[in-house]
Coordinates of N, CA and C in Angstrom, one line a residue:
M1 N 42.5 32.2 -14.8 CA 42.1 32.7 -16.1 C 40.5 32.4 -16.3
K2 N 39.7 33.3 -16.5 CA 38.2 33.1 -16.6 C 37.9 32.7 -18.1
A3 N 37.0 31.6 -18.0 CA 36.6 31.3 -19.4 C 35.3 32.2 -19.7
H4 N 35.3 32.7 -21.0 CA 34.3 33.5 -21.5 C 33.4 32.8 -22.6
F5 N 32.2 32.6 -22.4 CA 31.5 32.0 -23.2 C 30.4 33.1 -24.1
S6 N 30.3 32.6 -25.4 CA 29.4 33.5 -26.0 C 28.0 33.1 -25.6
S7 N 27.0 34.1 -26.2 CA 25.7 34.0 -25.9 C 25.1 32.6 -26.5
K8 N 25.6 32.3 -27.6 CA 25.1 30.9 -28.3 C 25.7 29.9 -27.5
Q9 N 26.9 29.7 -26.9 CA 27.4 28.8 -26.1 C 26.6 28.6 -24.8
K10 N 26.3 29.7 -24.1 CA 25.6 29.8 -23.0 C 24.2 29.0 -23.1
K11 N 23.5 29.2 -24.3 CA 22.2 28.8 -24.6 C 22.4 27.2 -24.9
I12 N 23.4 26.8 -25.5 CA 23.6 25.4 -25.6 C 23.9 24.6 -24.4
Y13 N 24.6 25.3 -23.5 CA 24.9 24.6 -22.2 C 23.5 24.5 -21.3
L14 N 22.9 25.6 -21.4 CA 21.6 25.6 -20.6 C 20.5 24.6 -21.2
L15 N 20.6 24.5 -22.6 CA 19.6 23.4 -23.0 C 20.1 22.0 -22.8
L16 N 21.6 21.8 -23.0 CA 22.0 20.5 -22.4 C 21.5 20.4 -21.0
A17 N 21.7 21.1 -20.1 CA 21.5 21.0 -18.7 C 20.0 20.7 -18.3
A18 N 19.2 21.4 -19.3 CA 17.8 21.3 -19.2 C 17.2 19.7 -19.7
V19 N 17.9 19.2 -20.7 CA 17.8 17.9 -21.3 C 18.2 17.0 -20.2
F20 N 19.3 17.1 -19.6 CA 19.9 16.2 -18.6 C 18.8 16.2 -17.4
L21 N 18.4 17.3 -17.0 CA 17.4 17.3 -15.8 C 16.2 16.6 -16.1
A22 N 15.8 16.9 -17.3 CA 14.5 16.2 -17.8 C 14.6 14.6 -17.8
G23 N 15.7 14.2 -18.4 CA 16.1 12.7 -18.3 C 16.0 12.2 -16.9
I24 N 16.7 13.0 -16.0 CA 16.8 12.4 -14.6 C 15.4 12.1 -14.0
F25 N 14.4 13.3 -14.2 CA 13.2 13.4 -13.8 C 12.4 12.3 -14.2
G26 N 12.6 12.0 -15.6 CA 11.9 11.0 -16.4 C 12.2 9.6 -15.9
V27 N 13.4 9.4 -15.5 CA 13.9 8.1 -14.9 C 13.1 7.9 -13.5
V28 N 13.4 9.1 -12.7 CA 12.7 8.8 -11.5 C 11.1 8.6 -11.5
Y29 N 10.5 9.2 -12.3 CA 9.1 9.0 -12.6 C 8.8 7.6 -12.9
W30 N 9.6 7.0 -13.9 CA 9.3 5.8 -14.4 C 9.6 4.7 -13.2
L31 N 10.6 4.9 -12.5 CA 10.9 4.0 -11.3 C 9.8 3.9 -10.3
D32 N 9.3 5.3 -10.1 CA 8.2 5.4 -9.1 C 7.0 4.7 -9.6
S33 N 6.6 4.8 -10.9 CA 5.3 4.3 -11.3 C 5.3 3.0 -11.6
R34 N 6.1 2.2 -11.5 CA 6.2 0.7 -11.8 C 5.3 0.1 -10.7
P35 N 4.6 -1.0 -11.1 CA 3.9 -1.7 -10.1 C 4.9 -2.5 -9.1
Y36 N 4.4 -2.6 -7.9 CA 5.3 -3.3 -6.9 C 5.4 -4.7 -7.4
S37 N 6.6 -5.2 -7.1 CA 6.8 -6.6 -7.4 C 7.6 -7.2 -6.2
P38 N 7.0 -8.2 -5.5 CA 7.6 -8.7 -4.2 C 8.9 -9.4 -4.5
A39 N 9.5 -9.4 -3.5 CA 10.9 -10.2 -3.5 C 10.6 -11.8 -3.3
P40 N 11.4 -12.6 -3.6 CA 11.1 -14.1 -3.4 C 10.8 -14.5 -1.9
D41 N 11.3 -13.7 -0.9 CA 10.8 -14.0 0.4 C 9.7 -13.1 1.1
E42 N 8.9 -12.5 0.1 CA 7.8 -11.9 0.4 C 6.6 -12.0 -0.5
F43 N 5.3 -11.6 0.0 CA 4.2 -11.5 -0.8 C 3.6 -10.3 -0.7
A44 N 3.0 -9.8 -1.8 CA 2.2 -8.4 -1.5 C 0.6 -8.8 -1.7
V45 N -0.1 -7.9 -0.9 CA -1.5 -7.9 -1.1 C -1.9 -6.6 -1.6
R46 N -2.4 -6.5 -2.7 CA -2.9 -5.2 -3.4 C -4.3 -5.0 -3.0
V47 N -4.9 -4.0 -2.3 CA -6.2 -3.8 -1.8 C -6.7 -2.4 -2.7
Q48 N -7.7 -2.7 -3.5 CA -8.2 -1.6 -4.3 C -9.5 -1.2 -3.4
L49 N -9.7 0.0 -3.2 CA -10.7 0.7 -2.4 C -11.7 1.2 -3.3
D50 N -12.6 0.5 -3.7 CA -13.7 0.9 -4.5 C -15.1 1.1 -3.6
V51 N -14.7 2.2 -2.8 CA -15.8 2.3 -1.7 C -16.3 3.8 -2.1
K52 N -17.7 3.9 -1.4 CA -18.5 5.2 -1.8 C -17.9 6.5 -1.2
E53 N -17.2 6.3 -0.2 CA -16.5 7.6 0.5 C -15.1 7.4 0.9
D54 N -14.2 8.3 1.3 CA -12.9 8.1 1.6 C -13.0 7.5 3.1
I55 N -11.9 6.8 3.6 CA -11.9 6.2 4.7 C -10.7 6.5 5.5
G56 N -10.9 6.3 6.9 CA -9.7 6.9 7.8 C -8.5 5.9 7.8
L57 N -8.7 4.6 8.2 CA -7.7 3.6 8.2 C -8.0 2.3 7.7
L58 N -7.2 1.5 7.1 CA -7.5 0.1 6.7 C -6.7 -0.7 7.7
I59 N -7.5 -1.5 8.6 CA -6.7 -2.4 9.6 C -6.9 -3.8 9.0
Y60 N -5.9 -4.6 9.2 CA -6.1 -6.1 8.9 C -5.4 -6.8 10.0
D61 N -6.3 -7.7 10.4 CA -6.0 -8.7 11.6 C -5.7 -10.1 10.9
Y62 N -4.7 -10.7 11.2 CA -4.4 -11.9 10.5 C -3.8 -12.9 11.5
E63 N -4.0 -14.3 11.1 CA -3.6 -15.3 12.1 C -2.7 -16.4 11.2
I64 N -1.6 -16.7 11.6 CA -0.8 -17.8 10.9 C -0.1 -18.6 12.0
N65 N -0.5 -20.0 11.7 CA 0.2 -21.0 12.7 C -0.3 -20.7 14.1
G66 N -1.5 -20.4 14.3 CA -1.9 -20.0 15.6 C -1.4 -18.7 16.2
H67 N -0.6 -17.9 15.5 CA -0.2 -16.8 16.0 C -1.0 -15.6 15.4
K68 N -1.4 -14.7 16.3 CA -2.2 -13.5 15.6 C -1.5 -12.2 15.7
Y69 N -1.6 -11.5 14.6 CA -1.0 -10.4 14.3 C -2.0 -9.4 13.8
S70 N -1.6 -8.0 13.7 CA -2.4 -7.0 13.3 C -1.7 -5.9 12.6
G71 N -2.2 -5.3 11.7 CA -1.4 -4.1 10.9 C -2.4 -3.0 10.5
G72 N -2.0 -2.2 9.9 CA -2.7 -1.2 9.5 C -2.2 -0.2 8.6
I73 N -3.0 0.5 7.8 CA -2.4 1.6 6.7 C -3.2 2.8 7.0
S74 N -2.6 3.8 7.0 CA -3.1 5.3 6.9 C -2.1 6.3 6.4
N75 N -2.5 7.5 6.1 CA -1.7 8.5 5.5 C -1.0 9.1 6.6
A76 N 0.3 9.2 6.4 CA 1.0 9.9 7.5 C 0.8 11.4 7.5
D77 N 0.1 12.1 6.5 CA -0.2 13.5 6.7 C -1.6 13.6 7.2
R78 N -2.1 12.5 7.8 CA -3.5 12.5 8.6 C -4.6 12.7 7.6
S79 N -4.5 12.5 6.3 CA -5.7 12.8 5.4 C -6.2 11.3 5.3
L80 N -7.5 11.3 4.7 CA -8.2 10.1 4.5 C -7.5 9.4 3.3
L81 N -7.8 8.1 3.3 CA -7.5 7.1 2.2 C -8.7 7.2 1.2
K82 N -8.3 7.4 0.1 CA -9.3 8.0 -1.0 C -10.0 6.9 -1.6
R83 N -11.2 7.0 -1.8 CA -12.0 6.1 -2.6 C -11.4 5.9 -4.0
G84 N -11.2 4.7 -4.4 CA -10.5 4.5 -5.6 C -9.0 4.2 -5.5
E85 N -8.4 4.7 -4.3 CA -6.9 4.4 -4.2 C -6.6 2.9 -4.0
Q86 N -5.5 2.6 -4.3 CA -5.0 1.3 -4.1 C -3.8 1.2 -3.1
V87 N -3.8 0.3 -2.0 CA -2.9 0.3 -1.0 C -2.2 -1.2 -1.3
I88 N -0.9 -1.1 -0.9 CA -0.1 -2.4 -1.0 C 0.3 -2.9 0.5
L89 N 0.1 -4.0 0.9 CA 0.5 -4.5 2.1 C 1.5 -5.6 1.7
V90 N 2.8 -5.6 2.4 CA 3.8 -6.6 2.1 C 4.0 -7.3 3.3
F91 N 4.0 -8.7 3.1 CA 4.2 -9.7 4.2 C 5.6 -10.4 4.0
C92 N 6.6 -10.3 5.0 CA 7.9 -11.0 4.7 C 8.1 -12.2 5.4
K93 N 8.7 -13.1 4.7 CA 8.9 -14.4 5.3 C 9.4 -14.6 6.8
D94 N 10.5 -13.7 7.0 CA 11.2 -13.7 8.3 C 10.2 -13.1 9.4
E95 N 9.5 -12.2 9.0 CA 8.4 -11.6 10.1 C 7.3 -12.6 10.4
L96 N 7.1 -13.5 9.4 CA 5.9 -14.3 9.7 C 6.5 -15.7 10.1
A97 N 7.9 -15.8 10.4 CA 8.3 -17.0 10.9 C 8.0 -18.2 10.0
A98 N 7.9 -18.0 8.6 CA 7.4 -19.2 7.7 C 8.6 -19.9 7.2
E99 N 8.5 -21.2 6.9 CA 9.6 -21.8 6.5 C 9.5 -22.3 5.0
G100 N 8.2 -22.6 4.5 CA 8.0 -22.9 3.2 C 7.8 -22.0 2.2
D101 N 7.5 -22.3 1.2 CA 7.2 -21.3 0.0 C 5.8 -20.7 -0.1
V102 N 4.9 -21.4 0.7 CA 3.5 -21.1 0.8 C 3.1 -21.0 2.4
I103 N 2.0 -20.1 2.6 CA 1.7 -20.0 3.9 C 0.2 -19.9 3.9
D104 N -0.6 -20.4 5.0 CA -1.9 -20.4 5.1 C -2.3 -19.2 6.0
M105 N -3.1 -18.3 5.8 CA -3.4 -17.2 6.6 C -4.8 -17.0 6.8
N106 N -5.4 -16.8 7.9 CA -6.8 -16.2 8.1 C -6.7 -14.6 8.2
I107 N -7.3 -13.8 7.5 CA -7.3 -12.4 7.5 C -8.7 -11.8 7.4
R108 N -8.6 -10.7 8.3 CA -10.1 -10.1 8.3 C -9.6 -8.5 8.4
F109 N -10.2 -7.7 7.5 CA -10.1 -6.4 7.2 C -11.1 -5.8 8.0
R110 N -10.6 -4.6 8.5 CA -11.6 -3.7 9.2 C -11.4 -2.1 8.6
I111 N -12.5 -1.6 8.5 CA -12.5 -0.2 8.0 C -12.7 0.8 9.3
I112 N -11.8 1.9 9.4 CA -12.1 2.8 10.5 C -12.5 3.9 9.5
T113 N -13.7 4.4 9.7 CA -14.4 5.3 8.7 C -13.9 6.7 8.8
E114 N -13.3 7.1 10.0 CA -12.9 8.4 10.3 C -11.5 8.4 10.4
Y115 N -10.7 9.5 10.2 CA -9.2 9.4 10.4 C -9.1 9.4 11.9
T116 N -8.3 8.6 12.5 CA -7.8 8.4 14.0 C -6.6 8.1 14.0
D117 N -5.8 8.8 15.0 CA -4.3 8.4 14.9 C -4.2 7.0 15.3
P118 N -3.3 6.4 14.3 CA -3.0 4.9 14.5 C -2.3 4.7 15.9
N119 N -2.6 3.5 16.4 CA -2.0 2.9 17.6 C -1.6 1.6 17.5
F120 N -0.5 1.1 18.4 CA 0.0 -0.2 18.2 C -0.8 -1.3 18.5
E121 N -1.8 -1.0 19.3 CA -2.8 -2.1 19.5 C -3.8 -2.3 18.6
N122 N -4.1 -1.2 17.7 CA -5.1 -1.3 16.6 C -6.6 -1.5 17.2
I123 N -6.8 -0.9 18.3 CA -8.0 -0.6 19.1 C -8.7 0.8 18.8
Y124 N -9.9 0.7 18.1 CA -10.5 1.8 17.7 C -11.9 2.0 18.3
P125 N -12.7 3.2 18.3 CA -13.9 3.1 18.8 C -14.9 2.3 17.8
E126 N -15.9 1.5 18.4 CA -16.7 0.7 17.7 C -17.5 1.5 16.9
E127 N -18.1 2.5 17.1 CA -18.9 3.4 16.4 C -18.4 3.7 15.0
I128 N -17.0 3.8 14.7 CA -16.4 4.2 13.6 C -15.7 2.9 13.0
T129 N -16.0 1.7 13.5 CA -15.3 0.6 13.0 C -16.3 -0.4 12.3
R130 N -15.8 -0.7 10.9 CA -16.7 -1.7 10.3 C -15.8 -2.9 9.9
Y131 N -16.4 -4.1 10.3 CA -15.8 -5.4 10.1 C -16.1 -6.0 8.7
L132 N -15.2 -6.5 8.1 CA -15.4 -7.3 6.8 C -15.3 -8.7 7.1
D133 N -16.0 -9.6 6.3 CA -15.9 -11.0 6.5 C -14.6 -11.5 6.5
P134 N -14.2 -12.4 7.3 CA -12.8 -12.9 7.4 C -12.6 -13.9 6.2
L135 N -11.3 -14.1 5.7 CA -10.9 -15.0 4.6 C -9.9 -15.9 5.1
S136 N -10.0 -17.0 4.6 CA -8.8 -17.9 4.8 C -8.2 -18.4 3.4
L137 N -7.0 -18.0 3.3 CA -6.5 -18.3 2.0 C -4.9 -18.8 2.2
T138 N -4.4 -19.2 1.1 CA -3.1 -19.7 1.0 C -2.3 -18.7 0.1
F139 N -1.1 -18.2 0.5 CA -0.3 -17.3 -0.1 C 1.0 -17.9 -0.5
R140 N 1.6 -17.6 -1.7 CA 2.9 -18.2 -2.0 C 3.9 -16.9 -2.1
F141 N 5.0 -17.1 -1.4 CA 6.0 -16.0 -1.5 C 6.5 -15.7 -2.9
G142 N 6.8 -14.5 -3.1 CA 7.0 -14.0 -4.4 C 6.0 -13.6 -5.4
E143 N 4.6 -13.7 -4.9 CA 3.5 -13.5 -5.5 C 2.8 -12.3 -5.1
T144 N 1.9 -11.7 -5.9 CA 1.0 -10.6 -5.6 C -0.5 -11.0 -5.6
Y145 N -1.3 -10.6 -4.7 CA -2.7 -11.1 -4.6 C -3.5 -9.7 -4.6
D146 N -4.6 -9.8 -5.4 CA -5.5 -8.7 -5.5 C -6.7 -8.9 -4.7
F147 N -7.2 -7.8 -3.9 CA -8.5 -7.8 -3.3 C -9.1 -6.5 -3.4
T148 N -10.2 -6.4 -3.4 CA -11.2 -5.3 -3.7 C -12.3 -5.1 -2.5
V149 N -12.1 -3.9 -2.0 CA -13.0 -3.5 -1.0 C -14.2 -2.7 -1.6
T150 N -15.5 -3.0 -1.5 CA -16.6 -2.2 -2.0 C -17.6 -1.9 -0.9
G151 N -18.4 -1.0 -1.0 CA -19.5 -0.6 0.1 C -19.2 0.7 0.5
G152 N -19.9 1.0 1.7 CA -19.8 2.3 2.1 C -20.3 2.1 3.7
R153 N -20.2 3.3 4.3 CA -20.6 3.5 5.8 C -22.1 3.0 6.0
E154 N -22.9 3.4 5.2 CA -24.2 3.1 5.6 C -24.7 1.4 5.2
T155 N -24.1 1.1 4.0 CA -24.4 0.0 3.5 C -23.6 -1.3 4.1
G156 N -22.4 -0.9 4.6 CA -21.4 -2.0 5.0 C -20.3 -2.2 3.8
Y157 N -19.2 -2.8 4.3 CA -18.2 -3.2 3.4 C -18.2 -4.6 3.1
T158 N -17.7 -4.9 1.8 CA -17.3 -6.2 1.3 C -15.9 -6.3 0.8
V159 N -15.3 -7.3 1.1 CA -14.0 -7.6 0.3 C -14.0 -8.9 -0.4
T160 N -13.4 -8.7 -1.6 CA -13.5 -10.1 -2.4 C -12.0 -10.2 -2.9
F161 N -11.7 -11.5 -3.0 CA -10.2 -11.7 -3.3 C -10.3 -12.3 -5.0
R162 N -9.5 -11.7 -5.8 CA -9.5 -11.9 -7.2 C -8.5 -13.1 -7.5
E163 N -8.9 -14.1 -7.8 CA -7.9 -15.2 -8.2 C -7.2 -15.1 -9.5

């Protein structure tokens, strides 16, 4: 037996479906727009790129307890990281072999001025690599730390840590 709906009923069901879908999209947008909050076993580093031009990659070399590591961030679609963009780096306690609630880290950022395919060694041509001054900091797990990178290709780049 087929159900027959009047034109008015169809409009009501379509309106309810539209409201339901709008609600779902609203929740997804809200969840996606919340600032990142690290778990108790990780800390986050927010890097604000207040630079004069877009950049290819942001590389970070760091040392903890005599062990050297390196990481980086780029866009998967091979586009440049935009000036004014904010990137978040997350460091996990297990990956760092940390035992306490705090960790001392030496960190140095590098800007790769042009897009280059990332590689596991984080070795890039010197002519497109700009080194920023190294920092020695103490990080507490469960916290977020803010850094700002300023400058440009011609004048050089600077990183500041906002306490």
